[in-house]
Coordinates of C-alpha atoms in Angstrom, one line a residue:
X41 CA 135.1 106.7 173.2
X42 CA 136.8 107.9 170.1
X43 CA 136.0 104.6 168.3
X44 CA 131.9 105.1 169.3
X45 CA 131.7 108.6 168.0
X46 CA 133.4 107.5 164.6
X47 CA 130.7 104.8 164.4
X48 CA 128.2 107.5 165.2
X49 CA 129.1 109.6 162.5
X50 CA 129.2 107.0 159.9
X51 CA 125.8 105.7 161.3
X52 CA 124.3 109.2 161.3
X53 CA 125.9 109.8 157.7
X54 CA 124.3 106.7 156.0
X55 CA 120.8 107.3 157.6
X56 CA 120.4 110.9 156.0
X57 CA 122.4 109.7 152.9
X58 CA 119.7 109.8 150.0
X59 CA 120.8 107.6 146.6
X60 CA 118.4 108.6 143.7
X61 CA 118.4 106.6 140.2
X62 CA 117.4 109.0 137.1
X63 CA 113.7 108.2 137.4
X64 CA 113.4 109.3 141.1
X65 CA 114.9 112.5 140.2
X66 CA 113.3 113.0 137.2
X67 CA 109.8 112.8 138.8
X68 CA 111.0 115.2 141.9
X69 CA 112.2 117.7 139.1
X70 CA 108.8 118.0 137.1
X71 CA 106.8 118.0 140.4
X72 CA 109.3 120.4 142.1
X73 CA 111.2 122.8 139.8
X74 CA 110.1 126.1 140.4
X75 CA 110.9 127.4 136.4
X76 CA 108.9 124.3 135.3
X77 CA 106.2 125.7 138.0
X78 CA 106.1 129.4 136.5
X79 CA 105.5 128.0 133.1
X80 CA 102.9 126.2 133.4
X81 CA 100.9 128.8 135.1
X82 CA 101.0 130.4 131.1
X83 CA 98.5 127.2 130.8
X84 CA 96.4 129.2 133.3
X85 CA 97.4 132.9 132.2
X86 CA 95.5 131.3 128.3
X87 CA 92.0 130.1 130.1
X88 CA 92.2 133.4 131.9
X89 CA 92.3 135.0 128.7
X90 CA 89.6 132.3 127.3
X91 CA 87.0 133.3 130.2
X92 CA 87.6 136.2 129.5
X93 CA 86.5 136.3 125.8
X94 CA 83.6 134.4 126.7
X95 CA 82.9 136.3 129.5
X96 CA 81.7 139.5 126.5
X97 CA 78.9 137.1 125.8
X98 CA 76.7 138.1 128.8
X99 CA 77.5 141.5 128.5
X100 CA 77.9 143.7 132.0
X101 CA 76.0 144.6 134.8
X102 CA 76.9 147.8 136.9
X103 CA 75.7 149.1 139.8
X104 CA 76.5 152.5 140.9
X105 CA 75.5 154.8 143.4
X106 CA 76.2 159.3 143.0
X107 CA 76.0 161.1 145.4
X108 CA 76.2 165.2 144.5
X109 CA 75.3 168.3 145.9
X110 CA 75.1 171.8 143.7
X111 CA 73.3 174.7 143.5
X112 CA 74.2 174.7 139.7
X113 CA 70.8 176.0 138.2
X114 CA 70.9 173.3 135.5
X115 CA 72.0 170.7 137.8
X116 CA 69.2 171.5 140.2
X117 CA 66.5 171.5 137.8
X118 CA 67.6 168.5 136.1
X119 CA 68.1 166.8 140.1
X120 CA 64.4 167.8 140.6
X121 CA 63.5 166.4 137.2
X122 CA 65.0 163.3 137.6
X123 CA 62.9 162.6 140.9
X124 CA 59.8 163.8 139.5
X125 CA 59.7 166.8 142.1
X126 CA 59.6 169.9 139.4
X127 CA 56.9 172.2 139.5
X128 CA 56.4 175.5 138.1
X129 CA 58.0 177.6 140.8
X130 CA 61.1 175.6 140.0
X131 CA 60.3 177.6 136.5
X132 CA 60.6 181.1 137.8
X133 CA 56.8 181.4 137.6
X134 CA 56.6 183.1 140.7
X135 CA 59.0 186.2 139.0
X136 CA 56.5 186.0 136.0
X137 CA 53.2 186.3 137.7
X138 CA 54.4 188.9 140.0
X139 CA 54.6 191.1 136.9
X140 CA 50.9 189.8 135.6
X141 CA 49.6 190.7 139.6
X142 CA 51.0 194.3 138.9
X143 CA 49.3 194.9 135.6
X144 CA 46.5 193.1 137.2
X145 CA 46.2 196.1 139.8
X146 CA 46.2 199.2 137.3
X147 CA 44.1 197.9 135.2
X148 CA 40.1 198.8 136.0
X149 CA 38.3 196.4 134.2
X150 CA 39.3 193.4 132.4
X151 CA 39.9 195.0 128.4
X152 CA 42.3 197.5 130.0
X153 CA 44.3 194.5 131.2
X154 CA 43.9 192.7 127.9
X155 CA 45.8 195.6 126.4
X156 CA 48.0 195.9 128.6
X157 CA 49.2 192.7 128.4
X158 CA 49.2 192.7 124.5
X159 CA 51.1 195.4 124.5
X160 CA 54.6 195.0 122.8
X161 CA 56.5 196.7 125.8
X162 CA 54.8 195.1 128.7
X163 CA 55.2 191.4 127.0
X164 CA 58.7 192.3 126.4
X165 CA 59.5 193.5 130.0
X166 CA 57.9 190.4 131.5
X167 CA 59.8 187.7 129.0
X168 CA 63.2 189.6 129.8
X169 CA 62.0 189.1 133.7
X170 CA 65.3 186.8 135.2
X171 CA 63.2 184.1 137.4
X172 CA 65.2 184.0 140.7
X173 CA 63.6 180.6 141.6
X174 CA 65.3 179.1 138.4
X175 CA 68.4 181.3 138.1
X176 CA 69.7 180.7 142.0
X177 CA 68.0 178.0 143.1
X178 CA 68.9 176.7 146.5
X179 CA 71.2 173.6 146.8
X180 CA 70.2 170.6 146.6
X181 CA 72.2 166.8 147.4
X182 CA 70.7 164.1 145.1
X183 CA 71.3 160.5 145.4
X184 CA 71.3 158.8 142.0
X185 CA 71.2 154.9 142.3
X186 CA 71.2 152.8 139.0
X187 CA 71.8 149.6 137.2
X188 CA 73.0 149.6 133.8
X189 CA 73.2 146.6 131.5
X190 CA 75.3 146.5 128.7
X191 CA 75.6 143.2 126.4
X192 CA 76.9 143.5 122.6
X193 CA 74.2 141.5 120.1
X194 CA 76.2 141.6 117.1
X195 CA 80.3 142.2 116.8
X196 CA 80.7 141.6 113.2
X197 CA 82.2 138.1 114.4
X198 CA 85.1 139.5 116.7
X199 CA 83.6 137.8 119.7
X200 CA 83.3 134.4 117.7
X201 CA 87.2 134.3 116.7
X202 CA 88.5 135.9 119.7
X203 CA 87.0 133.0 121.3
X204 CA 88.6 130.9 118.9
X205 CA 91.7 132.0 119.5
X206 CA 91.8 131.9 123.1
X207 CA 90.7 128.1 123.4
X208 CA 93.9 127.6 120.4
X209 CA 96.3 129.4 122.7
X210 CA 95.2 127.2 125.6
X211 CA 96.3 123.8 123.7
X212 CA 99.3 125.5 122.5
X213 CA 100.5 126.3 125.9
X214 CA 99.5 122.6 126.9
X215 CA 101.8 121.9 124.4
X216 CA 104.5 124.5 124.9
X217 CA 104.4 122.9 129.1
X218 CA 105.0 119.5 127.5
X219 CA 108.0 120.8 125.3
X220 CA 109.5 122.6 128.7
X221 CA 108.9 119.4 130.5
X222 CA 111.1 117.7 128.3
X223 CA 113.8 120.2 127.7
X224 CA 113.8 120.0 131.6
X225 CA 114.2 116.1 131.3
X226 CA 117.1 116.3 129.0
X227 CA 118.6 119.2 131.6
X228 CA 118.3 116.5 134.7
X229 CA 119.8 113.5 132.3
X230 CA 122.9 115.9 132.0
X231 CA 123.1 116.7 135.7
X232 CA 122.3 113.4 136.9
X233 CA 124.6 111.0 134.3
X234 CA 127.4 113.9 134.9
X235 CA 127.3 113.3 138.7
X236 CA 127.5 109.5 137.7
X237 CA 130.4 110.1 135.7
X238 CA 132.0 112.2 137.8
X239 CA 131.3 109.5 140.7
X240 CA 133.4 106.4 138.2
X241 CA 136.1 109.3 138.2
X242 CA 136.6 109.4 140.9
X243 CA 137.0 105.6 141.5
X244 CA 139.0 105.4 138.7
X245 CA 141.8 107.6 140.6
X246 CA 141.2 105.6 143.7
X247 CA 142.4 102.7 141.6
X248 CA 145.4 104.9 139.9
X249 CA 146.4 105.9 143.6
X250 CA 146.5 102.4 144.9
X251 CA 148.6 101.5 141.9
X252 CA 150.8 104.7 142.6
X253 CA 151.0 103.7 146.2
X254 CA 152.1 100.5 145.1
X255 CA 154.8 101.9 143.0
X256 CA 156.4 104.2 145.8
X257 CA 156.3 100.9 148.0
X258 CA 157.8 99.1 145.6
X259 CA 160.7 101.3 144.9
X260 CA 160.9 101.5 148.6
X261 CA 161.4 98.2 148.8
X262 CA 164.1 97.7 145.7
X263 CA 166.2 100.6 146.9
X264 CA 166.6 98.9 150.0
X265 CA 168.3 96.2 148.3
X266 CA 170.0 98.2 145.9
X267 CA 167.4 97.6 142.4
X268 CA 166.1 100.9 142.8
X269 CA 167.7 104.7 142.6
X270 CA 166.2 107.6 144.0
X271 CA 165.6 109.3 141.1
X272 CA 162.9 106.0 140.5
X273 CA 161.3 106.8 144.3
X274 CA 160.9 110.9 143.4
X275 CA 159.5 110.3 140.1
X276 CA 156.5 107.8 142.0
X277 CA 156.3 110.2 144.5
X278 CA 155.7 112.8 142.2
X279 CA 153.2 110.7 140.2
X280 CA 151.4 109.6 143.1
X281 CA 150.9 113.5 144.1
X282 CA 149.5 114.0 141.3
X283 CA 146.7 111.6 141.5
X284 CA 146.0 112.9 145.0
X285 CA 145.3 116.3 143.2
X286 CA 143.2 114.6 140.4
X287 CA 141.5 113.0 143.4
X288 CA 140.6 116.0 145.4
X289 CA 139.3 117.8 142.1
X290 CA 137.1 114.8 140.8
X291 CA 135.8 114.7 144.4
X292 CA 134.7 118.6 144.2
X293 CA 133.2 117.6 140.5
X294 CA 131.0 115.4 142.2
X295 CA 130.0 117.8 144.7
X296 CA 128.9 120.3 142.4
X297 CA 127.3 118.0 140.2
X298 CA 125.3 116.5 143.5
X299 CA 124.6 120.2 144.2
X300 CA 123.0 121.3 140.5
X301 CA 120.8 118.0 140.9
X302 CA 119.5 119.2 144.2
X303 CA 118.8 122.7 142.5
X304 CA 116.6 121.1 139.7
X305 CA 114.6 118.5 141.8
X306 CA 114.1 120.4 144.7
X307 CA 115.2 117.8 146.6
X308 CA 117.9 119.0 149.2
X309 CA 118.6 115.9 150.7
X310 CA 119.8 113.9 147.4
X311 CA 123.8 112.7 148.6
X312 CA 124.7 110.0 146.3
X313 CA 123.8 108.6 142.8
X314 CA 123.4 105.0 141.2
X315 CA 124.1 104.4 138.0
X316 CA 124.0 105.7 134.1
X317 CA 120.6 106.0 133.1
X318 CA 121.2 104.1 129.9
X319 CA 118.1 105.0 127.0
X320 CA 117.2 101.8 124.7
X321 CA 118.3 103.2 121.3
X322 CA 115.1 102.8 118.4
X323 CA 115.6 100.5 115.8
X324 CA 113.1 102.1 113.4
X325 CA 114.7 103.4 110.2
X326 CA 116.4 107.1 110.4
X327 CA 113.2 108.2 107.6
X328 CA 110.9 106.6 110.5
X329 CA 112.6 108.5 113.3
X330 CA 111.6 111.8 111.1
X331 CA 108.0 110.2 110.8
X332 CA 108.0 110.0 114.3
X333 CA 109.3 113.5 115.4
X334 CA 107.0 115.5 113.6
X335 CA 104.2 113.2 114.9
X336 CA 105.4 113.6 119.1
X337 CA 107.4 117.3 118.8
X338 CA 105.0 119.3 121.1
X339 CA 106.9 122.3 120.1
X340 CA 106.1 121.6 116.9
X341 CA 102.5 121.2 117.8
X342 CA 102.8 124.5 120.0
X343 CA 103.6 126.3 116.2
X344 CA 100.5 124.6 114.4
X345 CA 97.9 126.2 117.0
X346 CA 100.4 129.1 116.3
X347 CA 99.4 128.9 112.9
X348 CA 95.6 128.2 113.6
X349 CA 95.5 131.6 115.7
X350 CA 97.1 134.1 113.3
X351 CA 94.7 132.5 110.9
X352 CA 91.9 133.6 113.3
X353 CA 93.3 136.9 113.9
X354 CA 93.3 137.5 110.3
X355 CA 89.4 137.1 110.2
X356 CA 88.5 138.8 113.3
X357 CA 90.5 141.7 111.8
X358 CA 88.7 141.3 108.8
X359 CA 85.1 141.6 110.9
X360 CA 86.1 145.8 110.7
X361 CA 83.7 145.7 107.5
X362 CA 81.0 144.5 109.6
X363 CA 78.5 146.9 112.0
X364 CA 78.1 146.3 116.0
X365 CA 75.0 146.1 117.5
X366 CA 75.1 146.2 121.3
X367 CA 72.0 146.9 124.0
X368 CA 71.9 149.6 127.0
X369 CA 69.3 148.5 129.6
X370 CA 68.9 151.1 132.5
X371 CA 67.0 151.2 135.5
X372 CA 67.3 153.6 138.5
X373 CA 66.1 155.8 140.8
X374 CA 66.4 159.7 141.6
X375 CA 65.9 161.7 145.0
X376 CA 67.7 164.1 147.4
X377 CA 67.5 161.4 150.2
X378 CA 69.8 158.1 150.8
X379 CA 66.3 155.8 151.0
X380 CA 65.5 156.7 147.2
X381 CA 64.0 153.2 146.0
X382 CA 60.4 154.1 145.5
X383 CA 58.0 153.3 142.7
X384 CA 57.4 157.1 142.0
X385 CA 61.0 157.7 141.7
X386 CA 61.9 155.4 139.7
X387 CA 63.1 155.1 136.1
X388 CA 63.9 153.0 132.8
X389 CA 66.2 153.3 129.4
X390 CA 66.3 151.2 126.6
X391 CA 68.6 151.5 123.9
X392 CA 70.1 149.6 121.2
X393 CA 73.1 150.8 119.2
X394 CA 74.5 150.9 116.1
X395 CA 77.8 151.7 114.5
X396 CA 78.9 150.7 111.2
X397 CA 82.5 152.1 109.6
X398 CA 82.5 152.8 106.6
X399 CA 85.9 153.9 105.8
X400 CA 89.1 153.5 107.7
X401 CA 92.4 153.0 106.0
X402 CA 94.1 152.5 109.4
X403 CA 91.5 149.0 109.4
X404 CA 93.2 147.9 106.0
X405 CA 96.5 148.1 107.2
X406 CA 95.6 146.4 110.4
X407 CA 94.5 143.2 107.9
X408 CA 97.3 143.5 105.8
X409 CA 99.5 143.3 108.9
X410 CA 97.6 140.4 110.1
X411 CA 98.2 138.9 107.3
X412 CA 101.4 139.6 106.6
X413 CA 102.3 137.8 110.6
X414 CA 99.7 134.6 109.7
X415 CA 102.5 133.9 106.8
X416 CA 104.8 134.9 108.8
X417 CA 104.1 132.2 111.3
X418 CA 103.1 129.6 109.0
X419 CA 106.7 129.9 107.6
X420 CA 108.2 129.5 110.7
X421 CA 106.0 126.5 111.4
X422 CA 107.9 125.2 107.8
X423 CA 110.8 125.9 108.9
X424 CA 110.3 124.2 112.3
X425 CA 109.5 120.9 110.5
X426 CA 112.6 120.9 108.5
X427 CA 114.9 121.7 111.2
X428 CA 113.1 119.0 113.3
X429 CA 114.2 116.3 110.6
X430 CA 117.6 117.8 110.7
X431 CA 117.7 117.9 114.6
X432 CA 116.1 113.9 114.9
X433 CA 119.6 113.1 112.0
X434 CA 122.2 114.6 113.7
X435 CA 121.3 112.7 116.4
X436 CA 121.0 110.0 115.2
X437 CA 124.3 109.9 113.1
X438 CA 126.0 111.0 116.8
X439 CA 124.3 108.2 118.6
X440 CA 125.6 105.7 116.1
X441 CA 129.4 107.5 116.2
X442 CA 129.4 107.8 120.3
X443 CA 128.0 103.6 120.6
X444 CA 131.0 102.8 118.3
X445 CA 133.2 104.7 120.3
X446 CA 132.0 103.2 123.3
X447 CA 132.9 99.6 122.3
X448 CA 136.4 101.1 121.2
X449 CA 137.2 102.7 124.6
X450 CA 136.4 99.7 125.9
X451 CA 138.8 97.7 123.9
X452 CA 141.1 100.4 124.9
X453 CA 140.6 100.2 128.6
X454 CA 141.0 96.8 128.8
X455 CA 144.6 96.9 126.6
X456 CA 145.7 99.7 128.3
X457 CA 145.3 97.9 131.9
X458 CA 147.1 94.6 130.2
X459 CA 150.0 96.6 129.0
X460 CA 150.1 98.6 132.5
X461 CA 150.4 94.6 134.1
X462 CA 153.1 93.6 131.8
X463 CA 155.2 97.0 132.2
X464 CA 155.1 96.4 135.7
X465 CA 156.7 93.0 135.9
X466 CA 159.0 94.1 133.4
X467 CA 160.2 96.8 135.6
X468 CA 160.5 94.4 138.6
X469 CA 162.9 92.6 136.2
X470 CA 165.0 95.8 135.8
X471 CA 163.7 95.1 131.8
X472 CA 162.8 99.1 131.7
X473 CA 163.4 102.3 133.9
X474 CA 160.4 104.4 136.0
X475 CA 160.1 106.7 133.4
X476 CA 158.2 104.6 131.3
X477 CA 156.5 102.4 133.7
X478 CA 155.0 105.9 135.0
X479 CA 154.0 106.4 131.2
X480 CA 152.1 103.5 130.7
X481 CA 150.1 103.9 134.3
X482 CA 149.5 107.4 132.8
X483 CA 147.9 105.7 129.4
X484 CA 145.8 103.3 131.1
X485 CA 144.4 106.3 133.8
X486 CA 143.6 108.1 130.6
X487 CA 142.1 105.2 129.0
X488 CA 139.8 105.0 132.1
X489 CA 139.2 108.3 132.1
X490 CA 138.1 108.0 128.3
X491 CA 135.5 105.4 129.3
X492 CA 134.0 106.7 131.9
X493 CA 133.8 109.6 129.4
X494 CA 132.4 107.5 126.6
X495 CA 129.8 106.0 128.6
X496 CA 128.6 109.4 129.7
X497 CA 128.7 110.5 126.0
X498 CA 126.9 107.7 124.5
X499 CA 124.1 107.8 127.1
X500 CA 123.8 112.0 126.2
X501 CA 123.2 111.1 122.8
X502 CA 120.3 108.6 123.6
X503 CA 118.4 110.9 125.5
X504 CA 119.6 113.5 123.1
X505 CA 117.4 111.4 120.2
X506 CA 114.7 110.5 122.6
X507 CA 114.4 114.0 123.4
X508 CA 114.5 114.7 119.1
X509 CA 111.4 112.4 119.0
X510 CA 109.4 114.2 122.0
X511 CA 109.8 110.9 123.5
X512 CA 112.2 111.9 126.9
X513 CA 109.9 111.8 129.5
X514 CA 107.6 109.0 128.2
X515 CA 110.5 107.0 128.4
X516 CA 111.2 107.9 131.6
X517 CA 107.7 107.2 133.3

């Protein structure tokens, strides 16, 4: 029973064990990483900001609908005005001929009332009169419906660069995506060649603990028989310890390595690794390489449409000197009930507007600012191109110093296992004590170790040049 649930496990372990080359983990990682996700929504944050610049183009429609309710005599009159509905009682007339009925009664015949009327007091006492109609009118609700459009015609040029610089920001976030995409690349080489590494560690120490093992049975063995002392069987104890320690921390390595692939892909189920992802060093000239970088960099293209923008930003500041011309089309309707669309009640504006400075310091420093960031940026830009040359040699010059270091650990390796051989028999022949045999098993585990180490190093700087060029993930594909 015990036998069948081992071989269930180990079953049930390889059929949800996932091994991933670089490529496979690679592609989950630009499909899947979530930072990687969130910046390439700025792609869509700049044609946001693009439809919105050319979105001024057709100006704006509105549609509004106030409702109020006042007895504010202005307000009322201008309510009544605005529907059409004014008459003269809404003047006070009523107040006024009230005071002409009066004279009208006294007077006998109609030259009495002519001089009554042009007489100074009488015409002053009926012009001071306060109409009541007009001074308290009663309230009144009034349902104002409209539509108002409003499109500028001229902007001094604004519009035109704004637009400009909008579509250059779009391409240089394109851009700026495609630089993140291969700064992530670079990040999941690391990861994924460190697990690797971190894997041969750890079957480099299953090979140093056999040979310890080996050692303690050995001793074992020759203290039975009297070739060995005890000292020689605590000392390979010891050593062999120590490996199990090594062993148990490489193995840990490996898991977190395992686990920061997982967190860059996305992938959860990634268990296992193959092997070094090994980049085909260029064989173009170093001066080529430069050629070459300044050509691919899509950070360095990201700074160019940089460039372009502040250059536009300059002119659309400049457009200050300039007037705007922009329309105001209204049409409407006025009345004191909700159903207020009717041809009698209706009404039109037209107006066109213009507005020209004619003096603003404040605009002159805004240019002169603008100005002062367009060099600004263009000097960056400079300075991006010559750190890009430097960036593409000093990789180049490490990829060169970690591929001759490679063959030497190599050479190393395989001398330091030879010696390890021939220290062994000579310690069977009683030619040297445990002390040094335990040295030399030390020296070859290191010059393992320093392979495995090599390997990773010379594979970092590969990717390290690739990446230099702006050539990482077209490699990869």
């Amino acid at each position: 029973m015990k036998r069948i649930l081992l071989i269930s496990a180990a079953l049930s372990s390889m059929l949800f064990a996932k091994t991933v080359n670089f490529d496979t983990v690679l592609k989950e990682s630009l499909n899947n990483n979530l930072e990687l996700k969130a910046k390439k929504l700025n792609i869509d944050k700049a044609k946001a900001d693009l439809k919105k610049a050319q979105s001024y183009d057709w100006g704006k429609l509105i549609f509004s609908e106030q409702i109020s309710r006042t007895n504010n005599p202005l307000y009322v009159f201008g309510m009544k005005l605005g529907s059409r509905e004014a008459t003269f009682g809404d003047f006070g007339f009523s107040s006024f001929l009230g005071g002409v009925g009066q004279v009208l009664n006294y007077s006998s015949n109609f030259t009495q009332f002519k001089n009554q009327m042009t007489n100074p007091a009488m015409a002053s006492q009926l012009l001071n009169t306060a109409p009541k109609d007009l001074n308290y009118p009663d309230a009144r609700t009034n349902f104002e419906t409209k539509f108002v459009y409003e499109v500028p015609i001229f902007t001094g040029f604004k519009l035109k660069y704004a637009k400009e610089m909008a579509k250059l920001q779009v391409l240089a976030n394109k851009y700026k995506y495609e630089n993140d995409k291969n700064k992530l690349a670079i990040e999941v080489l690391k990861a994924y060649n460190g697990a690797v590494a971190a894997k041969y560690f750890i079957k480099a120490l299953k090979k140093a603990k056999e040979t310890t093992s080996s050692f303690v049975k050995m001793i074992n063995d020759f203290l039975n028989v009297g070739m060995a002392t005890e000292t020689d069987l605590l000392q390979a104890k010891k050593r062999d310890s120590e490996v199990d320690s090594m062993l148990i921390e490489a193995k840990n390595k490996y898991a977190l390595a395992l686990s920061y692939l997982r967190f860059l892909s996305g992938d959860d189920e990634i268990s296992n690794v193959g092997d070094f992802k090994v980049i085909v060093s260029p064989n173009q000239s170093l001066e080529e390489l430069k050629k070459i970088a300044l050509k691919n960099r899509n950070d360095l293209k990201w700074m160019q449409k940089n460039v372009e923008t502040m250059q536009r930003k300059v002119k659309m500041d400049s457009s200050s000197k300039y007037p705007v011309i922009g329309a105001h089309l209204e049409y409407g309707w006025n009345d004191n009930r909700l159903n207020n669309i009717s041809a009698d009640k209706d009404y039109y504006l037209g107006a066109v507007g213009l507005k020209y400075t004619i003096f603003d310091n404040s605009e002159k420093a805004k240019i002169e600012k603008s100005k002062i960031e367009a060099l600004q940026t263009a000097y960056y830009y400079k300075y991006m191109k010559k750190g890009i040359a430097l960036q593409v040699e000093q990789k180049y010059l490490n990829l060169k110093a970690k591929a001759a270091e490679l063959k030497n650990k190599v050479i190393n390796k395989d001398l330091a296992e030879e010696i390890l051989k021939k220290y062994t028999y000579m310690y069977k022949q009683g030619m040297i004590n445990m002390t040094i045999l335990l040295m030399k098993e030390a020296e070859a585990r290191k010059a393992r170790a320093e392979l495995i180490k090599a390997k990773y190093d010379e594979s970092l700087a590969a990717a390290e040049l690739k990446a230099a060029l702006g050539d990482l993930v077209k490699e990869s594909k």
